Short mmCIF file of C-alpha atoms in Angstrom, two decimals:
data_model
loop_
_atom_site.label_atom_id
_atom_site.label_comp_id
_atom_site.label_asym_id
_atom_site.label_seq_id
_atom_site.Cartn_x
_atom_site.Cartn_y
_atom_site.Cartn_z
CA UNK A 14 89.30 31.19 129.13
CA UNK A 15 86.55 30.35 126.52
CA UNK A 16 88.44 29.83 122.90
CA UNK A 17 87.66 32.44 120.32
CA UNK A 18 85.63 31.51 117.43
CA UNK A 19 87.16 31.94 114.51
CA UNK A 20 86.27 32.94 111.17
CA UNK A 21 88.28 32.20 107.74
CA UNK A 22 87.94 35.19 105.50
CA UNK A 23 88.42 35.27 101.91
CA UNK A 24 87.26 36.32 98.54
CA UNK A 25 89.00 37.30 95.11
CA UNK A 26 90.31 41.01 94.14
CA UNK A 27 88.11 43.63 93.78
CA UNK A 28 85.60 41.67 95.96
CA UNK A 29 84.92 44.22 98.87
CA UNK A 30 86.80 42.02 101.17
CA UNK A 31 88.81 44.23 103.10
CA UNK A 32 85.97 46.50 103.10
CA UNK A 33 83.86 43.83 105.31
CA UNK A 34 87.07 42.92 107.24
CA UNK A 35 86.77 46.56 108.51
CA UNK A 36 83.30 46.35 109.34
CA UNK A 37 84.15 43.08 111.75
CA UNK A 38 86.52 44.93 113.38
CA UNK A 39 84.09 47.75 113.59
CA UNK A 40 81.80 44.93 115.83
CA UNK A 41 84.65 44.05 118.08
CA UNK A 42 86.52 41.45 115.90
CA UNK A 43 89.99 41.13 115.93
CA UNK A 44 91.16 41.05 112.38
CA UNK A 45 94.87 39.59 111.40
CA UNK A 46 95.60 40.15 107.83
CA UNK A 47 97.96 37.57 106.01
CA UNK A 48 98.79 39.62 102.83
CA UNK A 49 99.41 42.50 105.71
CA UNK A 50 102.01 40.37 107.34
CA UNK A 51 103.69 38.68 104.19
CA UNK A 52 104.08 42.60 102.96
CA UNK A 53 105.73 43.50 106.25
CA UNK A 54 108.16 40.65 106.11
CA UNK A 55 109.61 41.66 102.55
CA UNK A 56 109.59 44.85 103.32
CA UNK A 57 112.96 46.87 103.67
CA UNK A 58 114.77 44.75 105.99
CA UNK A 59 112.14 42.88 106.55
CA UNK A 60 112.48 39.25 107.84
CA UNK A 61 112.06 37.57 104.76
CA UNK A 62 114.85 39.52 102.81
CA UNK A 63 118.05 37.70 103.42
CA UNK A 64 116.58 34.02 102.40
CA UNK A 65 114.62 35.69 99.06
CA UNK A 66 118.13 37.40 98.38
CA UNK A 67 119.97 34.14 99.04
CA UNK A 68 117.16 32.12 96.78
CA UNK A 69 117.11 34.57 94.19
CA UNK A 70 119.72 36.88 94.40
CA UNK A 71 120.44 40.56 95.38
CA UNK A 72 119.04 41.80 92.30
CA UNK A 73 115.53 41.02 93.49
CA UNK A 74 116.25 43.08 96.30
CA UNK A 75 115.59 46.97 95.86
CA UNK A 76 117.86 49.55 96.36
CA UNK A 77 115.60 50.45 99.69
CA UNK A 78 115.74 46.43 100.84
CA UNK A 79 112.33 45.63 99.93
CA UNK A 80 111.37 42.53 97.75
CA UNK A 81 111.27 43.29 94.41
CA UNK A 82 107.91 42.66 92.59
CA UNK A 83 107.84 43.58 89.50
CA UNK A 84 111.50 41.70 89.13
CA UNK A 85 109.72 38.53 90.82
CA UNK A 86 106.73 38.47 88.87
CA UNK A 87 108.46 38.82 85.63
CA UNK A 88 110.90 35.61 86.85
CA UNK A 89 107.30 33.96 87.44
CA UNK A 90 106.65 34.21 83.77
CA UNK A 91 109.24 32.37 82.84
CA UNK A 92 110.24 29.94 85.99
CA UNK A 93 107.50 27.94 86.79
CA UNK A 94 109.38 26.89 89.95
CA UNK A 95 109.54 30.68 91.20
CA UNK A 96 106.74 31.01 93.06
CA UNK A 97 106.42 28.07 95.03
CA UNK A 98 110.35 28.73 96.17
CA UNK A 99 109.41 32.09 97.00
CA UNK A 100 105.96 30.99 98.65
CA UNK A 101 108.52 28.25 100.72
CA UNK A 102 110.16 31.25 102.59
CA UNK A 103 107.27 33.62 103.24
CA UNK A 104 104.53 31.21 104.10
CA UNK A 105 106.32 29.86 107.46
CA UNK A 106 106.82 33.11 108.45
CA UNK A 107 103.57 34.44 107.80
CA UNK A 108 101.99 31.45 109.38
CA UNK A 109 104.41 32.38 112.62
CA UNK A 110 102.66 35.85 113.15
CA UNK A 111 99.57 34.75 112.48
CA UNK A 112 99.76 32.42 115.25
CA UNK A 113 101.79 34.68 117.31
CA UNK A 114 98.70 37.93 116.73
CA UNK A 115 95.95 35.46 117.71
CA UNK A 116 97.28 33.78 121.08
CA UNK A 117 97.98 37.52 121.79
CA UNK A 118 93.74 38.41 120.71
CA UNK A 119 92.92 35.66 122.49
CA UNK A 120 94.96 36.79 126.02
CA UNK A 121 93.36 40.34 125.35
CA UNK A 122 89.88 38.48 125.60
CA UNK A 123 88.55 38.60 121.93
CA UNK A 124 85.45 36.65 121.62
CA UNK A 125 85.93 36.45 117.28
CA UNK A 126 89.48 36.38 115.33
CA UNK A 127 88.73 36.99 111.78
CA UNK A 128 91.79 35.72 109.61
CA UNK A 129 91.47 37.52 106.11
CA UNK A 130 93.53 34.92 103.91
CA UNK A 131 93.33 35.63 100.52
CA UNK A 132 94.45 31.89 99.50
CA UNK A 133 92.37 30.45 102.28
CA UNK A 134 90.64 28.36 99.91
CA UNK A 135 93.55 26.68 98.31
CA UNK A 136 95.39 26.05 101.21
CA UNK A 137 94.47 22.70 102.61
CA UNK A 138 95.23 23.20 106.32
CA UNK A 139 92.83 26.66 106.71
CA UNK A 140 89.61 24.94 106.76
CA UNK A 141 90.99 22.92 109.65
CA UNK A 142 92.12 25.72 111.60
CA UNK A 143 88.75 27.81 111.54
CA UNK A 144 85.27 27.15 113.12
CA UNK A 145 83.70 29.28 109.98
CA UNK A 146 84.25 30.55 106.04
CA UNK A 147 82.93 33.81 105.23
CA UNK A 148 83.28 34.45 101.45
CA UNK A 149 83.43 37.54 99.87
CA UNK A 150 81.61 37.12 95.96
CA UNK A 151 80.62 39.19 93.42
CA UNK A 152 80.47 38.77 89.70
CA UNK A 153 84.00 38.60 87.87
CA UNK A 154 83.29 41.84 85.57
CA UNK A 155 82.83 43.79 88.99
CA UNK A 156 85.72 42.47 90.04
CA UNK A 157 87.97 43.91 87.53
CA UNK A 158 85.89 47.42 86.81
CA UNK A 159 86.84 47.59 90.49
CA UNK A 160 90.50 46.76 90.26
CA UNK A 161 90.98 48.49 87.19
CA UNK A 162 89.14 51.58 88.77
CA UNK A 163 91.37 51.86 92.23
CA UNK A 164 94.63 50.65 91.09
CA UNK A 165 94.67 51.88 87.28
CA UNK A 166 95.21 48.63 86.23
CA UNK A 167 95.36 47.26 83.05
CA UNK A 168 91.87 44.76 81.93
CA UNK A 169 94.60 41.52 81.38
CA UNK A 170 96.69 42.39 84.35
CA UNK A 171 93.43 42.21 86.63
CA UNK A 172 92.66 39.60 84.62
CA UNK A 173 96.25 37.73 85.45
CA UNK A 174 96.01 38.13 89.27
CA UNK A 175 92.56 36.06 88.91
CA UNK A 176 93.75 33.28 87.40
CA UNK A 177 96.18 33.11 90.17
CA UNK A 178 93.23 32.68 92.55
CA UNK A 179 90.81 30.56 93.17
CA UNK A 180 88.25 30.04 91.26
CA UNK A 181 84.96 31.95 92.28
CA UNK A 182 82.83 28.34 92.51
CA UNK A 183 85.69 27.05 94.28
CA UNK A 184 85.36 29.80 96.86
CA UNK A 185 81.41 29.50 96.61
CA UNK A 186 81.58 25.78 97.40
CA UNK A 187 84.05 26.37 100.69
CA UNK A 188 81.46 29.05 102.30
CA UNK A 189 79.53 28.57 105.20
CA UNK A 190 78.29 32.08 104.45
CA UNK A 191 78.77 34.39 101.65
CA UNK A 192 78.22 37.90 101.18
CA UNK A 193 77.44 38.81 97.41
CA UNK A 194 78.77 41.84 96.67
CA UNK A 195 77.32 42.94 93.64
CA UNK A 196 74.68 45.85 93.40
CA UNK A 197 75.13 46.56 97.46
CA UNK A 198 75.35 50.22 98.54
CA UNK A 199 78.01 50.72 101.46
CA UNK A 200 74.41 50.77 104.04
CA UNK A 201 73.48 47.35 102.23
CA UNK A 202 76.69 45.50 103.04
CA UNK A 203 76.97 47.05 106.26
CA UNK A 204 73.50 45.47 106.99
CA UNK A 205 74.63 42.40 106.00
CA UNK A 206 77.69 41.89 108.03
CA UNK A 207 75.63 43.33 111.23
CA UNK A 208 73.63 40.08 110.45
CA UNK A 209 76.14 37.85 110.53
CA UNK A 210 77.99 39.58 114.16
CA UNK A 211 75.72 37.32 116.54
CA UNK A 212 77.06 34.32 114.70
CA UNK A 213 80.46 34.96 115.20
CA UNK A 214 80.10 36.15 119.18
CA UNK A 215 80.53 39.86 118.18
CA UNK A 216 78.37 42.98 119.22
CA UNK A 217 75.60 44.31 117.17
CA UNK A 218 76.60 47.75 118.14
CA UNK A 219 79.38 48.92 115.27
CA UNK A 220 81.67 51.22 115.89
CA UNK A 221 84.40 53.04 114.08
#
């Protein structure tokens, strides 16, 4: 069986990335979403909940068994340490069903995996592991009119989740390809990932 290609995906908030994730899938990709996965696994009861609880303690646990985020982020603030301890537990297990969703796309004969990593770019095993970076850009005051426009976000807490990613030249100077999504009607962008399908063994033909 012919190995997939793969293709690291990534670009900051408010970029349009899940947006072009979709259309992938829409050629016959196979997408597997990190940030998907590390929300399932602190979840209520999710597999991540009884180390973050022993780490941290039950009060970062909700009343439903979830993670709790707003708790964690405020202990971020203040504990410098917090987030790498917390990143410690959920990373391995994210990186486990990763893994685990692709050998299973590859057995279902998927000619492209698409892995939409957020923090693909600061991570320094991900370029390794894909054959191809597709970034995601578009000018930082798009970014957070976007953010601020679907989440009814604050300007400086948009502005706090980017300086928690990389930096847009850092992405810029990872890509093989970029898509710059600034200006681009939903037709435009969809034009532009049709161009990039043959590249990554997928189908012209997009379907929904």
């Amino acid at each position: 069986m012919q190995a997939p290609f793969h293709v690291g995906l990534t670009g900051g908030i408010g970029s349009g990335k899940s947006t072009v994730a979709s259309m992938l899938a829409g050629h016959g990709a196979f997408v597997i979403d990190a940030d998907a996965i590390a929300r399932q696994v602190t979840a209520p009861d999710g597999s991540a909940i009884g180390a973050i609880a022993e780490q941290f303690g039950a009060d970062f646990i909700t009343a439903q068994g979830a993670l709790d985020r707003d708790r964690m982020r405020a202990l971020a603030f203040t504990d410098v340490n917090a987030k790498q301890r917390l990143e410690a537990i959920i990373h391995p297990m994210v990186g486990e069903a990763t893994w685990r969703q692709a050998r299973a796309a590859q057995a279902a004969g998927h000619a492209c995996l698409v892995f939409d990593v957020p923090l693909l770019v600061e991570s320094a095993s991900w370029r390794r592991k894909v054959d191809h970076v597709l970034v995601v850009d578009c000018l930082p005051e798009t970014q957070i009119a976007r953010v601020m426009a679907r989440n009814a976000m604050t300007r400086p807490a948009v502005e706090a989740i980017m300086v928690n990613q990389s930096q847009r030249l850092q992405r810029l100077k990872a890509a093989d390809s970029v898509i710059f999504n600034d200006g681009l009607t939903l037709e435009d962008l969809t034009q532009e990932v049709a161009a990039l399908a043959p590249r990554f063994k997928l189908s012209l033909h997009f379907t929904t």
